[in-house]
Short mmCIF file of C-alpha atoms and ligand atoms in Angstrom, two decimals:
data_model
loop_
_atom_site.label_atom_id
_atom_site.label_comp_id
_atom_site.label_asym_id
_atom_site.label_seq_id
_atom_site.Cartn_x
_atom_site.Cartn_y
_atom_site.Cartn_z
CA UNK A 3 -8.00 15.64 20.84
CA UNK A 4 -10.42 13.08 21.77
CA UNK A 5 -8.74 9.82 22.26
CA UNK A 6 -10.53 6.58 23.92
CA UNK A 7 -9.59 6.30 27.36
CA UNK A 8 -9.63 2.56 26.56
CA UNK A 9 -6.78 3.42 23.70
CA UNK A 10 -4.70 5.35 25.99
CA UNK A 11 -4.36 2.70 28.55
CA UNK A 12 -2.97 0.76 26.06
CA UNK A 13 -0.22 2.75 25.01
CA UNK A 14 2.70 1.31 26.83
CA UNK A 15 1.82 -2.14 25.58
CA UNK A 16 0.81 -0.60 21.66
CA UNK A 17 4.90 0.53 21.82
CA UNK A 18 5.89 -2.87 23.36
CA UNK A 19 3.91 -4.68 20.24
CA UNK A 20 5.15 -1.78 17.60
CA UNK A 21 9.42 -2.22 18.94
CA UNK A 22 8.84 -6.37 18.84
CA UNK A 23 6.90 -6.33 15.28
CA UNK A 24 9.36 -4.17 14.08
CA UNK A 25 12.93 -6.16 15.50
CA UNK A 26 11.35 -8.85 13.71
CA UNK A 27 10.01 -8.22 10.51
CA UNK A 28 9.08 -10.79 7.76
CA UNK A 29 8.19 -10.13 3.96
CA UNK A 30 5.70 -11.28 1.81
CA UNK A 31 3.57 -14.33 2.27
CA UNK A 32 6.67 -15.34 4.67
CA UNK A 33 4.57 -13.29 7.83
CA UNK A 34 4.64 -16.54 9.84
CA UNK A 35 5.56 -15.14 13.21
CA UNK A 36 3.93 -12.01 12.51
CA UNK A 37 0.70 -13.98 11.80
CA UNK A 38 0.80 -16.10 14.96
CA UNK A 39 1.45 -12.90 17.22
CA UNK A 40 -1.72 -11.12 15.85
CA UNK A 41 -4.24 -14.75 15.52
CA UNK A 42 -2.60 -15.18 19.78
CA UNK A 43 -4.00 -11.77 20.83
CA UNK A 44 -6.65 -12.03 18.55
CA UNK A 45 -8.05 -15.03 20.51
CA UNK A 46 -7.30 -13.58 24.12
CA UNK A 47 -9.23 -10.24 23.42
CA UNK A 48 -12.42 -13.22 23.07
CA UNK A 49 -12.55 -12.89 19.29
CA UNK A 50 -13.08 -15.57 16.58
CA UNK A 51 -9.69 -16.14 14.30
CA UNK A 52 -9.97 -17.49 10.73
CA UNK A 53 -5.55 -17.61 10.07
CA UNK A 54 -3.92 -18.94 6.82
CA UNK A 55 -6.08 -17.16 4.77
CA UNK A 56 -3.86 -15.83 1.61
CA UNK A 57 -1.55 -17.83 3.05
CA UNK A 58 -0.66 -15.76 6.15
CA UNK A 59 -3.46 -13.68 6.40
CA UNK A 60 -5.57 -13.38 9.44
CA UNK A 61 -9.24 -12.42 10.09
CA UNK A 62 -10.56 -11.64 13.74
CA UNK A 63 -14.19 -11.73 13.88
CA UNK A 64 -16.07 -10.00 16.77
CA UNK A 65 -20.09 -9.68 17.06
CA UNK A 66 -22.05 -7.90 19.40
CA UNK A 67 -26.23 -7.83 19.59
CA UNK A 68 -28.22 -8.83 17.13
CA UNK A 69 -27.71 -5.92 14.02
CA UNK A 70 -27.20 -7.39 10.88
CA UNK A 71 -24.78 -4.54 10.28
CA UNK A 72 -20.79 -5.73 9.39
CA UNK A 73 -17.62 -4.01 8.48
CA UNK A 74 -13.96 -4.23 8.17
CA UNK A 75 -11.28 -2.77 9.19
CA UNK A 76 -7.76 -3.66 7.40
CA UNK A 77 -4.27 -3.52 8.04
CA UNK A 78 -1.05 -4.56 6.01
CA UNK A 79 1.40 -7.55 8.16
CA UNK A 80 4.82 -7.22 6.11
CA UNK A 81 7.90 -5.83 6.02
CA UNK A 82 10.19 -4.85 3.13
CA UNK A 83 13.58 -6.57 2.02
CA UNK A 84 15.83 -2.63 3.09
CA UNK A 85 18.98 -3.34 5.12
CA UNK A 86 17.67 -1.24 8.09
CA UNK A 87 20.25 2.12 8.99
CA UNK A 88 18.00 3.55 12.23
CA UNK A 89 20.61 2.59 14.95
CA UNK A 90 17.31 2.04 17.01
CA UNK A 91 17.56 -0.26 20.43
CA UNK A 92 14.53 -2.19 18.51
CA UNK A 93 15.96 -1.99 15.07
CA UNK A 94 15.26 -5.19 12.92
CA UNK A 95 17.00 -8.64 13.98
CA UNK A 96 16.49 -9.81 10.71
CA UNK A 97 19.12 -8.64 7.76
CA UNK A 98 17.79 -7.37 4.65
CA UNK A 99 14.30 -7.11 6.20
CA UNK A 100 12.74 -3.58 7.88
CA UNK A 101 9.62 -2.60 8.72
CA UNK A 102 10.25 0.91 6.45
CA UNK A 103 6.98 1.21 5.82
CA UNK A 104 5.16 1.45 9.14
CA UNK A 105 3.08 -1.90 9.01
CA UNK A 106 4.13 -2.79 12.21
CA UNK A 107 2.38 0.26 13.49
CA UNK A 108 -1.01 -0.22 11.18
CA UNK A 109 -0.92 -3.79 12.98
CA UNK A 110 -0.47 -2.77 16.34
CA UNK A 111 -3.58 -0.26 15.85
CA UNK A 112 -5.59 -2.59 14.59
CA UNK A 113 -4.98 -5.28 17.47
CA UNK A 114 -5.58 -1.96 20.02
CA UNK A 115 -8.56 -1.42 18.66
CA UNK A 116 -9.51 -5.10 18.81
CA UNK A 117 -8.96 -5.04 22.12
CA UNK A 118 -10.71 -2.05 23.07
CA UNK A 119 -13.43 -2.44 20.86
CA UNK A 120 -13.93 -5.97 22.82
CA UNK A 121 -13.79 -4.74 25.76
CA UNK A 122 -16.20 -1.13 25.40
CA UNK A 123 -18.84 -3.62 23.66
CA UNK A 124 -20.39 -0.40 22.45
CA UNK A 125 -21.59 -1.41 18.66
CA UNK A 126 -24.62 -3.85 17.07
CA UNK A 127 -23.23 -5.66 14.59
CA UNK A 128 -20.24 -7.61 13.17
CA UNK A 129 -17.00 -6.83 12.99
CA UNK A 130 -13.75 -7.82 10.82
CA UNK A 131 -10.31 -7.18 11.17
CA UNK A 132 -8.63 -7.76 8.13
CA UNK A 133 -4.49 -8.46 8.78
CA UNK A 134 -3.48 -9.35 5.42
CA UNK A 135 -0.04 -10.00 4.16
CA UNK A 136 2.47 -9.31 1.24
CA UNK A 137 1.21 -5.68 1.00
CA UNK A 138 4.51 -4.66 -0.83
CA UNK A 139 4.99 -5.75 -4.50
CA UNK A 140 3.02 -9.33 -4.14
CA UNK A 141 -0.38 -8.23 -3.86
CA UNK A 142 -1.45 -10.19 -0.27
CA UNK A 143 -4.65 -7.58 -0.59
CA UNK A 144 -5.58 -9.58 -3.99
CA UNK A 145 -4.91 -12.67 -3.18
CA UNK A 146 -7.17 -12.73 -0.46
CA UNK A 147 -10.03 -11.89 -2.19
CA UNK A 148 -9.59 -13.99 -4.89
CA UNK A 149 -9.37 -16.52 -1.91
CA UNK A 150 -12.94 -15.68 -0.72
CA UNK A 151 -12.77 -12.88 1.93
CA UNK A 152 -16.04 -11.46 1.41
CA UNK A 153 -17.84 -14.55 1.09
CA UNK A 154 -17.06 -15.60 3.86
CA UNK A 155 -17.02 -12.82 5.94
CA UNK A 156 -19.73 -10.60 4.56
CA UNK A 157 -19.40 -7.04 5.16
CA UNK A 158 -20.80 -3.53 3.07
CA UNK A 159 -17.94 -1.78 3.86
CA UNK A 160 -14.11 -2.22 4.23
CA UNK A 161 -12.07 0.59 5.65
CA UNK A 162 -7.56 0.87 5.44
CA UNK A 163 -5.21 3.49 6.82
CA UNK A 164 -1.71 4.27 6.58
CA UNK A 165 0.50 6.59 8.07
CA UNK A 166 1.71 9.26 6.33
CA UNK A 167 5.09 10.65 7.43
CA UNK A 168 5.13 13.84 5.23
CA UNK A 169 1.35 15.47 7.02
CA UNK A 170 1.67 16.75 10.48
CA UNK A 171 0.87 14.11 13.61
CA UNK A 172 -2.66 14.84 14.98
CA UNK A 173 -3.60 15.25 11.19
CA UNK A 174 -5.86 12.74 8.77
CA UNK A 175 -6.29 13.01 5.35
CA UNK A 176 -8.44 11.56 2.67
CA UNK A 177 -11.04 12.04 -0.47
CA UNK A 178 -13.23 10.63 -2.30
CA UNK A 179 -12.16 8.79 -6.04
CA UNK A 180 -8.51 8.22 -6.65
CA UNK A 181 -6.31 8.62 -3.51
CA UNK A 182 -3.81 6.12 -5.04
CA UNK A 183 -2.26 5.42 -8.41
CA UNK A 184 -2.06 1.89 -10.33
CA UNK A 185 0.87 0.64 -10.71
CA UNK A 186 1.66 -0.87 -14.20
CA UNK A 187 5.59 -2.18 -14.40
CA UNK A 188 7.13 -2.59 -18.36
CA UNK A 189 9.85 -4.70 -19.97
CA UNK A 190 11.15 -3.54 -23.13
CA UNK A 191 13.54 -5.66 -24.84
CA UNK A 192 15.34 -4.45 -28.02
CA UNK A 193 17.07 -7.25 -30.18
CA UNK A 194 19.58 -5.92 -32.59
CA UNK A 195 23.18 -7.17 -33.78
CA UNK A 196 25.96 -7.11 -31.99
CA UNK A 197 29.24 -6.15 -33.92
CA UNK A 198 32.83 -4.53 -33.20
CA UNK A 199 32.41 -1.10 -32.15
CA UNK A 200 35.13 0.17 -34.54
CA UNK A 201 33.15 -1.43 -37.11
CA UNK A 202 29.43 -0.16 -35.64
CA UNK A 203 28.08 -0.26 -39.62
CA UNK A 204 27.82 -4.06 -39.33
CA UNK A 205 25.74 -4.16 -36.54
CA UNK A 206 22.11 -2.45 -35.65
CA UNK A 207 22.51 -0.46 -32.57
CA UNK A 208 20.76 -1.33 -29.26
CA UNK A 209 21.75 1.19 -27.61
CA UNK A 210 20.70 3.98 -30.34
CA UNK A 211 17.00 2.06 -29.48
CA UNK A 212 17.53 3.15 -25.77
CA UNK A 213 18.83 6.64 -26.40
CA UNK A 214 15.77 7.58 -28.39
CA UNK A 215 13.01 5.26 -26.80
CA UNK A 216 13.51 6.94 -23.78
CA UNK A 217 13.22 10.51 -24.72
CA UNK A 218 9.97 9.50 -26.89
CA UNK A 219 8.56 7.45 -23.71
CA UNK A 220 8.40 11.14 -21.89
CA UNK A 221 6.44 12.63 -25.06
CA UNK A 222 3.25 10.20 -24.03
CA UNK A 223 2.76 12.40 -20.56
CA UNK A 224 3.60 15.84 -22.34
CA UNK A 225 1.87 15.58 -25.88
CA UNK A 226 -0.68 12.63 -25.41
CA UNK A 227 -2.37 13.26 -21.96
CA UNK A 228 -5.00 16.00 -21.52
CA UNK A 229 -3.10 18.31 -19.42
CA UNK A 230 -5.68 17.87 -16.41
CA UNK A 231 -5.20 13.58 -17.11
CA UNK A 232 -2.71 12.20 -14.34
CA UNK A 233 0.13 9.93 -15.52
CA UNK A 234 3.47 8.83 -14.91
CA UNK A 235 5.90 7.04 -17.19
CA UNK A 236 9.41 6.45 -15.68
CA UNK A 237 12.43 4.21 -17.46
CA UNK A 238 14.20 3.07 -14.19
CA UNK A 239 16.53 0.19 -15.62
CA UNK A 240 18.61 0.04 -18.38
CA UNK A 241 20.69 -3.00 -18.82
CA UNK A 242 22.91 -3.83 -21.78
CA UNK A 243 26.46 -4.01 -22.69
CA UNK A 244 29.38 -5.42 -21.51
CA UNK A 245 32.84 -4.22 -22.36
CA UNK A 246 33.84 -0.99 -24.21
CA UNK A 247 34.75 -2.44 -27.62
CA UNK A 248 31.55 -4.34 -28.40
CA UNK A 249 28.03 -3.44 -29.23
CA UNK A 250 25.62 -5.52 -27.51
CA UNK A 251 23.53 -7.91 -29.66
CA UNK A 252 20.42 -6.45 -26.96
CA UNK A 253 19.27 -4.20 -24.39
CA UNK A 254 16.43 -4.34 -22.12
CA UNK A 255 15.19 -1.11 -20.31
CA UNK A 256 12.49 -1.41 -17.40
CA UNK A 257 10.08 1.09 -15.24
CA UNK A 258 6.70 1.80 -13.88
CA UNK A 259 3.62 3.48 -15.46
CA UNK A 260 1.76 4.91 -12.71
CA UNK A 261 -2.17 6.49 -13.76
CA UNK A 262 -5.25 6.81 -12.19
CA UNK A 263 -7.95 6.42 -14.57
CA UNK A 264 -8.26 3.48 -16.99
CA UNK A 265 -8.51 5.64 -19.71
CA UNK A 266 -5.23 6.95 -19.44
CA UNK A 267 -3.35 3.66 -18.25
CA UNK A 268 -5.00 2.21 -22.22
CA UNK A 269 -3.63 5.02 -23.47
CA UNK A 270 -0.26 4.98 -22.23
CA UNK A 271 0.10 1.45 -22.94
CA UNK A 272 -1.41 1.52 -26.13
CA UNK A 273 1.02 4.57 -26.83
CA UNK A 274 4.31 2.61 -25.69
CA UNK A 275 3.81 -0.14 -28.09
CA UNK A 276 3.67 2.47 -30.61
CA UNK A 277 6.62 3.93 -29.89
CA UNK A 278 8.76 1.05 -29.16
CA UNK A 279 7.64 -0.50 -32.63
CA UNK A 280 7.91 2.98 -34.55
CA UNK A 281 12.10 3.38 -33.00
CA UNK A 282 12.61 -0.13 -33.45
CA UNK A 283 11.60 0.08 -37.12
CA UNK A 284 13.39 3.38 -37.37
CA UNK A 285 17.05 1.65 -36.42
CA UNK A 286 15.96 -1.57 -38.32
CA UNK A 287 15.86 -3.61 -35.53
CA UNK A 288 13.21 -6.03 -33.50
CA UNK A 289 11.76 -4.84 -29.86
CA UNK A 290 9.08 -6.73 -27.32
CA UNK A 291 6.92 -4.54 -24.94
CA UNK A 292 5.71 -7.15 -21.62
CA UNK A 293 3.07 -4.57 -20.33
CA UNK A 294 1.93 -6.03 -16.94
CA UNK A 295 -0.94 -4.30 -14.85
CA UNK A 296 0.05 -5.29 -10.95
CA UNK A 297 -2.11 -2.73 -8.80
CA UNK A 298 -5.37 -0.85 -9.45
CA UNK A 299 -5.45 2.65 -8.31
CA UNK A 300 -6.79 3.55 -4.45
CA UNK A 301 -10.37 4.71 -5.30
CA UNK A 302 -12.37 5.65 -2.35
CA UNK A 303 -16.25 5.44 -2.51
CA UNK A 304 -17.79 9.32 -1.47
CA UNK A 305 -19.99 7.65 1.58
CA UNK A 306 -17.63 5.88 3.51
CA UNK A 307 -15.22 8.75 2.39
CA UNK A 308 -17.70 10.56 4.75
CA UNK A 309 -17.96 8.22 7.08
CA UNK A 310 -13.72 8.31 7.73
CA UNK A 311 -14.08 12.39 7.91
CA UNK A 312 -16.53 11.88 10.61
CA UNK A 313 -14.78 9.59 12.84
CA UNK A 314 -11.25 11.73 11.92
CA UNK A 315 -13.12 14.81 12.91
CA UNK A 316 -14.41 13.24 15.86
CA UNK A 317 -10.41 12.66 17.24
CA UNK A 318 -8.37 15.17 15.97
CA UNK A 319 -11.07 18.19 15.29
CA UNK A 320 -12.20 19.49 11.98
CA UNK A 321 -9.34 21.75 11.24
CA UNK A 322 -7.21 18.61 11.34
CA UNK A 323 -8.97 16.70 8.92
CA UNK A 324 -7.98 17.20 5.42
CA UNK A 325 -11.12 15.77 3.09
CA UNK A 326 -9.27 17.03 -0.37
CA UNK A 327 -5.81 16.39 -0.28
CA UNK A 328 -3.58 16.17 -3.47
CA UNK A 329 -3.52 12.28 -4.54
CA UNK A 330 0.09 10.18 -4.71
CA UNK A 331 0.82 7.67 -7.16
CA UNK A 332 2.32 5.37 -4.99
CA UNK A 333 0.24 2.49 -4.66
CA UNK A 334 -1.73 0.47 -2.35
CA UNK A 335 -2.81 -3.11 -2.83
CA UNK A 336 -6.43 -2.27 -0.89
CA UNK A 337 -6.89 -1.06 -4.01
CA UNK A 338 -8.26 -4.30 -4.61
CA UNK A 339 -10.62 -4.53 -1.90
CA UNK A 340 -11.91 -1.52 -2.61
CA UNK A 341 -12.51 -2.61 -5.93
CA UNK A 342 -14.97 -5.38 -4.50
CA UNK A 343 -16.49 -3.06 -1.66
CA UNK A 344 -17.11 0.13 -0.98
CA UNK A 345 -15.11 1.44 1.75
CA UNK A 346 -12.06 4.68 2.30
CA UNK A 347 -8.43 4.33 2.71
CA UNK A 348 -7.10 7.30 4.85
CA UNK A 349 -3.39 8.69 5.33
CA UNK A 350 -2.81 9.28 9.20
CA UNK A 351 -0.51 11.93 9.78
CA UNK A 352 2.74 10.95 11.46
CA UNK A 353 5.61 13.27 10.64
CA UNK A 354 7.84 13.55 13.17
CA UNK A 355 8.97 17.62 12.58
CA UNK A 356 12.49 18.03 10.93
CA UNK A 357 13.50 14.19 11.86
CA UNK A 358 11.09 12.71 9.54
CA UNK A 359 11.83 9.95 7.18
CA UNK A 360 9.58 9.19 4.72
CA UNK A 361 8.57 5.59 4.40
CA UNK A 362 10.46 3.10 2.76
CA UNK A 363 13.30 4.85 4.11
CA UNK A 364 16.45 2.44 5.87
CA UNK A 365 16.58 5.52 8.15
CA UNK A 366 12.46 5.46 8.84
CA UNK A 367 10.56 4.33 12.08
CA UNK A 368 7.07 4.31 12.66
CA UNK A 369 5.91 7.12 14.95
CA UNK A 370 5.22 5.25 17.84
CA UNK A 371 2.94 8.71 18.93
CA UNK A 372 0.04 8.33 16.17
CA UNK A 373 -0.08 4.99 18.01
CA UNK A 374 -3.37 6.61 20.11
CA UNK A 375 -4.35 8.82 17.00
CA UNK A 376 -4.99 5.66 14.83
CA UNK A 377 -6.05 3.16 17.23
CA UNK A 378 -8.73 5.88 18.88
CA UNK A 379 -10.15 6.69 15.09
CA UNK A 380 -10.90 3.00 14.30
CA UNK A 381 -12.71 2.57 17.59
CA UNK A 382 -14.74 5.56 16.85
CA UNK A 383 -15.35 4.49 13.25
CA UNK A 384 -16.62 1.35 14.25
CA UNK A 385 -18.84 2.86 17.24
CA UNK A 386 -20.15 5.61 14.31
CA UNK A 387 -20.94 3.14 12.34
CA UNK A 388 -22.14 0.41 14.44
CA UNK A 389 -23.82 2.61 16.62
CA UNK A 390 -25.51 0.46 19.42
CA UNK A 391 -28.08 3.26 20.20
CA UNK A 392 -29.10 3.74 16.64
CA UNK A 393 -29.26 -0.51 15.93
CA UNK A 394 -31.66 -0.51 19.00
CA UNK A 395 -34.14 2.24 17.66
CA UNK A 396 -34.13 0.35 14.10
CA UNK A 397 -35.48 -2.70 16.55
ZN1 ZN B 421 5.31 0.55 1.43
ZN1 ZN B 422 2.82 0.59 3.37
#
């Protein structure tokens, strides 16, 4: 493994930054702490900090010779609202909040690589690290581009990482196109008429809606998708009813739509108001679909794709890079930067043998040893890619 010696001197203070991030984790937009930490090292390591951007979002901004060149490098600030169960000495402080998902890891790479990126000076360019906030459910990643990220901080390429509990540590993985699924969420609310239950022939069924809306959801997958086409439709909620005597006047069932091609997401939406109209009618009764797109699917572009294998390659050795793993449709709001620039999300492998807890997990930790692994591969991105040598044979 080739890790930067700068990286590895760091270690004991990347696990000091990691165990105080994560006893004190803060959710979405609500990073305030979180945000100060990273803007206060930011500014000692001699870079320029832009803070309150999406509200508690953070840009560093380091620049070195006189290359036009720019990128940026991204990581994700909050926490999730999980009761932590880890029994850890730096398990969270704050109730109801935990850092289940590792951010407090991606951060504390990031700020290593700051700092060692400041200090080797080895690139021609300008660099941005991206700490945004509200990576879970809000859409932090979205919200600061609509607020003007690449405008004011220019840059051809934007590049993300998370870990990834279930590949082996030592490991990245990553491919061009769809790495990540959109993520579509669905209300469906069917309005019938409530009645005695003895007496069910007065009323119009709700619940008949639910019983047979759900089984015809699951046809779209099996008899409307091409059988290559990726999709997932899955009812999560159903809420209606109240006592045992007494149908419900209406029910509302919820759940997530997860695709990766637009194609399909039309389709399956297009499909679902179908259905929902065609039981509705069927049991004589009224039904609403709220169809609401929140994330795009995680589409990497095929250079910068390369670009991540090569500095991967370059820490962990070929056989540990994995350039066509099998997508997820979880989802990942860089989706949206990637949407405006070209750029590669990778998974950095972090499981942690038969002890591993997959994220959002109240049993999960970060594994403080990919610490080096991630850190080393953005310095050696930006070095590939900023390459001082090559800048001063262009001039
Ligand atoms: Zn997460
Ligand atoms: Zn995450």
């Amino acid at each position: 493994m080739n890790l930067v010696p700068e990286i590895v001197a760091l270690d004991a203070e990347m696990r000091d930054w990691r165990h105080r991030l994560h006893a004190n984790p803060e959710t979405a937009f609500e990073e305030e702490a979180t945000s100060r930490f990273v803007a206060e090292r930011l500014r000692a390591f001699g870079l320029d900090v832009h803070d309150g951007i999406a509200k508690t979002g953070v840009v560093g901004v380091l620049r070195n010779g006189a290359s036009n060149a720019s990128i940026g490098l991204r990581a994700d600030l909050d926490a999730l609202p999980i009761h932590e169960e880890s029994g850890l000495p730096h398990a969270s402080r704050n109730a109801g909040r935990m850092h289940a998902c590792g951010h407090d890891g991606h951060t504390t790479m990031l700020l290593a690589a700051a700092k060692a990126i400041a200090a080797r000076r080895n690139f021609a360019g300008t660099l941005h690290f991206v700490f945004q906030p509200a990576e879970e459910n809000e859409g932090g990643g979205r919200v600061m581009v609509e607020e003007g990220l690449f405008d004011r901080f220019p840059m051809r390429a934007v590049y993300g990482m998370h870990n990834w509990p279930r590949k082996p540590l030592g490991s990245f993985a990553m491919r061009p196109g769809p790495l990540m699924g959109a993520y579509d969420v669905f209300e469906i609310v069917a309005t019938g008429k409530g009645a005695h239950a003895a007496m069910a022939y007065m009323g119009k069924d709700p619940m008949l809606f639910v019983a047979q809306a759900i089984n015809a959801l699951q046809t779209i997958v099996s008899r409307n998708l091409h059988p290559l086409a990726a999709g997932v439709v899955s009812v999560t909620q159903v809420h209606g009813g109240d006592t045992w005597n007494v149908i419900p006047q209406e029910v509302v069932l919820r759940g997530t739509v997860r695709t990766f091609d637009p194609a399909v997401q039309d389709l399956i939406e297009q499909r679902m108001r179908t259905i929902v109209a065609g039981v509705a009618a069927t049991f004589e009764m009224s039904a609403t679909v709220r169809y609401e797109r929140r994330y795009p699917a995680t589409v990497n572009a095929e250079n910068e794709t390369r670009h991540a294998a090569a500095a991967a390659t370059a820490v962990v050795g070929a056989e540990h890079v994995e350039t066509d793993p099998t997508p997820e449709m979880g989802s990942e709001d860089f989706a949206f930067m990637l949407q405006a620039k070209p750029g590669c999300y990778v998974w950095l492998g972090a499981g942690k043998g038969p002890d591993t807890h997959n994220i959002h997990s109240p049993h999960y930790d970060f594994n403080d040893e990919a610490l080096e692994i991630g850190a080393s591969y953005w310095v050696t991105l930006v070095e590939q890619q900023l390459a001082a040598a090559a800048a001063q044979k262009a001039a």
